[in-house]
Coordinates of C-alpha atoms in Angstrom, one line a residue:
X1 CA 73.1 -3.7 -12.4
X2 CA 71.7 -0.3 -13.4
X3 CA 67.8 -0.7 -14.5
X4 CA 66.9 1.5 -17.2
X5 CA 63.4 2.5 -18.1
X6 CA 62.0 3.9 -21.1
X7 CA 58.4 5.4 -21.3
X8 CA 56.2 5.6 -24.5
X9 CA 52.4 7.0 -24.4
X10 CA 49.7 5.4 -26.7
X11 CA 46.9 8.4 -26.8
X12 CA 43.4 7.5 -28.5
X13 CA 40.0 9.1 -27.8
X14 CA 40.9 10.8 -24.7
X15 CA 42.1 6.9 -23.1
X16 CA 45.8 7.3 -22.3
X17 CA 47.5 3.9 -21.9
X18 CA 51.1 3.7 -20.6
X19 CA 53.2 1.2 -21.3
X20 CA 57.1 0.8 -19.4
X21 CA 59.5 -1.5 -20.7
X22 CA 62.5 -2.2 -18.2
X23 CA 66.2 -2.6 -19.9
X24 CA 68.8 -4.5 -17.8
X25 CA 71.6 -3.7 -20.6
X26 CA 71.9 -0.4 -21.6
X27 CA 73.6 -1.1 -24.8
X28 CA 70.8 -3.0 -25.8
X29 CA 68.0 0.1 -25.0
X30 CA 67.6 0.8 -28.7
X31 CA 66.4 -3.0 -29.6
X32 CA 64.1 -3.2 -26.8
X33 CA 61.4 0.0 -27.5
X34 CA 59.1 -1.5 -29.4
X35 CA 57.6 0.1 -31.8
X36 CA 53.4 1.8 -32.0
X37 CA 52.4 -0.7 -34.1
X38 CA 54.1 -3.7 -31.9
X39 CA 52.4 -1.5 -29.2
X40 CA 48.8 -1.4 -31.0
X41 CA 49.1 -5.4 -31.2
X42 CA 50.2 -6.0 -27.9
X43 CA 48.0 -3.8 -26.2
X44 CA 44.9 -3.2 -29.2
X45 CA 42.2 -0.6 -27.7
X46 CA 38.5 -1.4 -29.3
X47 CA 35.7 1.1 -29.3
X48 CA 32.4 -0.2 -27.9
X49 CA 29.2 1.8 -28.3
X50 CA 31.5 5.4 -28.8
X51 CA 33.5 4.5 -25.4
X52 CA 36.9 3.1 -25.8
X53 CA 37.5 -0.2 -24.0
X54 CA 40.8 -2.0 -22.9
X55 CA 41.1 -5.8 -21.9
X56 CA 39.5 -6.7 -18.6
X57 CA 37.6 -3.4 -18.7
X58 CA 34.0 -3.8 -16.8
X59 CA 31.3 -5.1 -19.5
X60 CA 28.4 -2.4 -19.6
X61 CA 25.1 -3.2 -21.2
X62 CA 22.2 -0.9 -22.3
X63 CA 20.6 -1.1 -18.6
X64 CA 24.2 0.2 -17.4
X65 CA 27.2 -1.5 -15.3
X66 CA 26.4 -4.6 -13.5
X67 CA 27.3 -2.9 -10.4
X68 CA 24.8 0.1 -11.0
X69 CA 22.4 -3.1 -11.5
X70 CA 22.7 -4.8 -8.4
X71 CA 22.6 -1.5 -6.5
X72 CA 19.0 -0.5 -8.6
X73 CA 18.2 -4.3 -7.2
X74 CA 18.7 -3.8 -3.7
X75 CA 16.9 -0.3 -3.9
X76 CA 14.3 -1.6 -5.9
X77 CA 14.2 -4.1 -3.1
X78 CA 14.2 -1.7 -0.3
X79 CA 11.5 0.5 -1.9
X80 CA 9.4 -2.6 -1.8
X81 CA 9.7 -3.6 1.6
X82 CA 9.0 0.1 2.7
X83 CA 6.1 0.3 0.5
X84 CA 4.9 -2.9 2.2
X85 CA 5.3 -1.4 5.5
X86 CA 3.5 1.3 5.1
X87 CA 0.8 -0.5 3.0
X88 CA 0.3 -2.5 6.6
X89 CA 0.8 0.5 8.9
X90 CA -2.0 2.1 6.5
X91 CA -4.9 -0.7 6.9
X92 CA -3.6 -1.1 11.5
X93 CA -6.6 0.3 13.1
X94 CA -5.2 3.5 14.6
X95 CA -5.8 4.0 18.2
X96 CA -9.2 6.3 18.9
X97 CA -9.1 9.1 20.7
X98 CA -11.3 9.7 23.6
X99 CA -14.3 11.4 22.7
X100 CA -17.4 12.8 25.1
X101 CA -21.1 12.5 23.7
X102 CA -23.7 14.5 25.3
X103 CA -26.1 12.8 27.2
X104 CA -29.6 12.2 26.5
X105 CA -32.3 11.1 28.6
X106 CA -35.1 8.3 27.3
X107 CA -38.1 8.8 28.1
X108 CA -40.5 5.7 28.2
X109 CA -44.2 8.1 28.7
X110 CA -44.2 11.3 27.2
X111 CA -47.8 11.6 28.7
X112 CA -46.5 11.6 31.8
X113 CA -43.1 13.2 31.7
X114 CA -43.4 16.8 29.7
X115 CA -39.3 17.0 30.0
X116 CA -36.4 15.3 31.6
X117 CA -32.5 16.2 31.2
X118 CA -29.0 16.1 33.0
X119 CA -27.5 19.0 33.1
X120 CA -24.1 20.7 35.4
X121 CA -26.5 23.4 37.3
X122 CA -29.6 25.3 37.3
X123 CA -31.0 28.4 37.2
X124 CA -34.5 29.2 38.9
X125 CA -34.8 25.9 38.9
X126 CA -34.3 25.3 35.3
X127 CA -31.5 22.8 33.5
X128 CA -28.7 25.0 32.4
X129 CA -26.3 23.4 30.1
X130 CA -25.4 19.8 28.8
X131 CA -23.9 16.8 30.4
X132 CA -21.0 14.7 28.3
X133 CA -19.9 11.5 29.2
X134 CA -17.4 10.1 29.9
X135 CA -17.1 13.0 32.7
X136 CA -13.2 13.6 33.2
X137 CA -12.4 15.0 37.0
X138 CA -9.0 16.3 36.1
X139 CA -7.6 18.8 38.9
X140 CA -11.4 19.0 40.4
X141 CA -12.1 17.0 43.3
X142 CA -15.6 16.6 43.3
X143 CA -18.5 17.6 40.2
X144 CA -22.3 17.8 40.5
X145 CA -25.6 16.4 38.4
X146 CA -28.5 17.4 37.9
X147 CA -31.4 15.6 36.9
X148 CA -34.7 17.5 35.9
X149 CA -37.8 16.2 35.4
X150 CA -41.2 17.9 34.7
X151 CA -44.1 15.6 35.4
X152 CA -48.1 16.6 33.9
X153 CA -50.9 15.1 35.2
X154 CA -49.5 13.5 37.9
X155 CA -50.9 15.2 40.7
X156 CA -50.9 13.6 44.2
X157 CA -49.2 10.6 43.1
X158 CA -45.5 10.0 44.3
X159 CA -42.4 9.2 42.5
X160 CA -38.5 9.1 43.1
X161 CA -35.3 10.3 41.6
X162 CA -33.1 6.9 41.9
X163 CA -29.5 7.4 41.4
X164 CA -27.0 4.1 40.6
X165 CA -23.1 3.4 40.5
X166 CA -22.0 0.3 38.6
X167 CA -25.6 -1.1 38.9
X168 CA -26.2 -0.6 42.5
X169 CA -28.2 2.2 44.2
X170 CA -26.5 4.5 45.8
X171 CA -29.7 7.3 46.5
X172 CA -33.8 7.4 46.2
X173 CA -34.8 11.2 46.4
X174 CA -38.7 11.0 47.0
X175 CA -40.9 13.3 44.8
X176 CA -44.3 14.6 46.0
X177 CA -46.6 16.0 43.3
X178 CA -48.7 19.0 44.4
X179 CA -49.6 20.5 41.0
X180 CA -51.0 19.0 37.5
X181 CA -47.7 20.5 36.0
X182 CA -45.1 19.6 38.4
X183 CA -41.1 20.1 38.4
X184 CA -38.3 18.4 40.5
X185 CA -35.0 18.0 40.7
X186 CA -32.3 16.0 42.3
X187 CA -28.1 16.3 42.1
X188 CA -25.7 13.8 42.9
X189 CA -22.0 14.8 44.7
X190 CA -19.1 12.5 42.8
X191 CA -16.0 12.3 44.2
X192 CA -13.3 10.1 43.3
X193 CA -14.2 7.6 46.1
X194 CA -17.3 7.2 43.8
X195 CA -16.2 7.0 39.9
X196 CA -17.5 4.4 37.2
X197 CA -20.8 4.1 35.6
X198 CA -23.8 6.0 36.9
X199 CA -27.5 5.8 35.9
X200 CA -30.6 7.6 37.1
X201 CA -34.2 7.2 36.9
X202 CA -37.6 8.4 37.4
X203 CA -39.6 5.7 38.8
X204 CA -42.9 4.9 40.6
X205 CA -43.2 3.9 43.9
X206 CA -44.4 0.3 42.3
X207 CA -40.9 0.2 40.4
X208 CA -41.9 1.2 37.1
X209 CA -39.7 2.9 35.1
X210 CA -40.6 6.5 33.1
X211 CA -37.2 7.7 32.0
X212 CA -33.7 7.5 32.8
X213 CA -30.2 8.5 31.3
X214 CA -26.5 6.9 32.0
X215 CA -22.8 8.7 32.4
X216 CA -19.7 7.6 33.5
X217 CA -17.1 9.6 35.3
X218 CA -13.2 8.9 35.1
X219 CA -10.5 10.3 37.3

């Protein structure tokens, strides 16, 4: 049985539909074409909104295909849940960087104590430069403090430089007052054997306290 197949084009608004009827008897080809108009009611083609549309066609509305709809969904979702990330990364504390303050030095009797600072040296005996803490050692193996005081009035009395590491002291350095305006100084080695929080003071030899200042040094 030779299959015979005839072709006919129904062409509207750019929407081509094809339709193929199949003819087992060729004798009977002529009866079987149907014609346009049996075409246009078997197969009618409506216009929807200026598109043409054929049966089973995807609906479309005025927000677009349903598919394009659940795709603006699920990015409309997305865009959410980043926003809400970054909302919450926004109000996490962020992590502070470490930052050195320069030291100061209280003093409790300016009467008695015309000037008192830290400092990393001196020069003819004077403080040169300021002290920040934390102290970082780095690549250096050991650093040095200074600690400068300037005492008026004080003549013949004695007093001491006390140096303390994590609340324990670690030197008294004895001073001896021979004039009405009188400076001295002490300086403290630290090593990394001897890191953490260090205090000094000026004090009597009764244990009252005049000034003092705090650091700490890290590795």
């Amino acid at each position: 049985n030779n299959e015979l197949a005839d072709t006919k084009t129904l062409s509207k608004s750019e929407d081509v539909l094809n339709v193929t009827t199949k003819v087992t008897n060729p004798s009977e080809l002529s009866g079987a074409i149907p014609s346009n108009d049996e075409l246009r009611e078997q197969f009618p083609v409506k216009q929807v909104s200026g598109t043409l549309e054929a049966p089973g066609a995807v609906k479309t509305n005025q927000q677009g295909p349903i598919s394009s709809q659940i795709t603006s969904s699920q990015t409309q979702a997305k865009l959410l849940t980043d926003t809400d990330a970054v909302s919450a990364q926004a109000i996490k504390p962020e992590a502070q960087e470490s930052t050195s303050d320069v030291v100061s030095v209280k003093v409790y009797n300016s009467q008695l104590v015309g000037r008192a600072k830290l400092s990393p040296k001196l020069v003819d005996k004077d403080p040169v430069g300021e002290v920040s803490s934390p102290i970082l050692l780095g690549k250096r193996s050991i650093i040095r403090v200074y600690f400068s005081t300037r005492l008026d009035n004080a003549y013949g009395e004695k007093y001491f430089h006390v140096w303390y590491l994590n609340g324990r002291e670690r030197a008294r350095v004895p001073l001896s007052v021979t004039s009405q305006s009188w400076r001295g100084n002490s300086s403290k080695y630290i090593n990394r054997a001897i890191l953490g929080e260090w205090q000094v003071k000026l004090e009597s030899e009764a244990g009252d306290i005049f000034a003092e200042s705090a650091f700490e040094v890290f590795p």
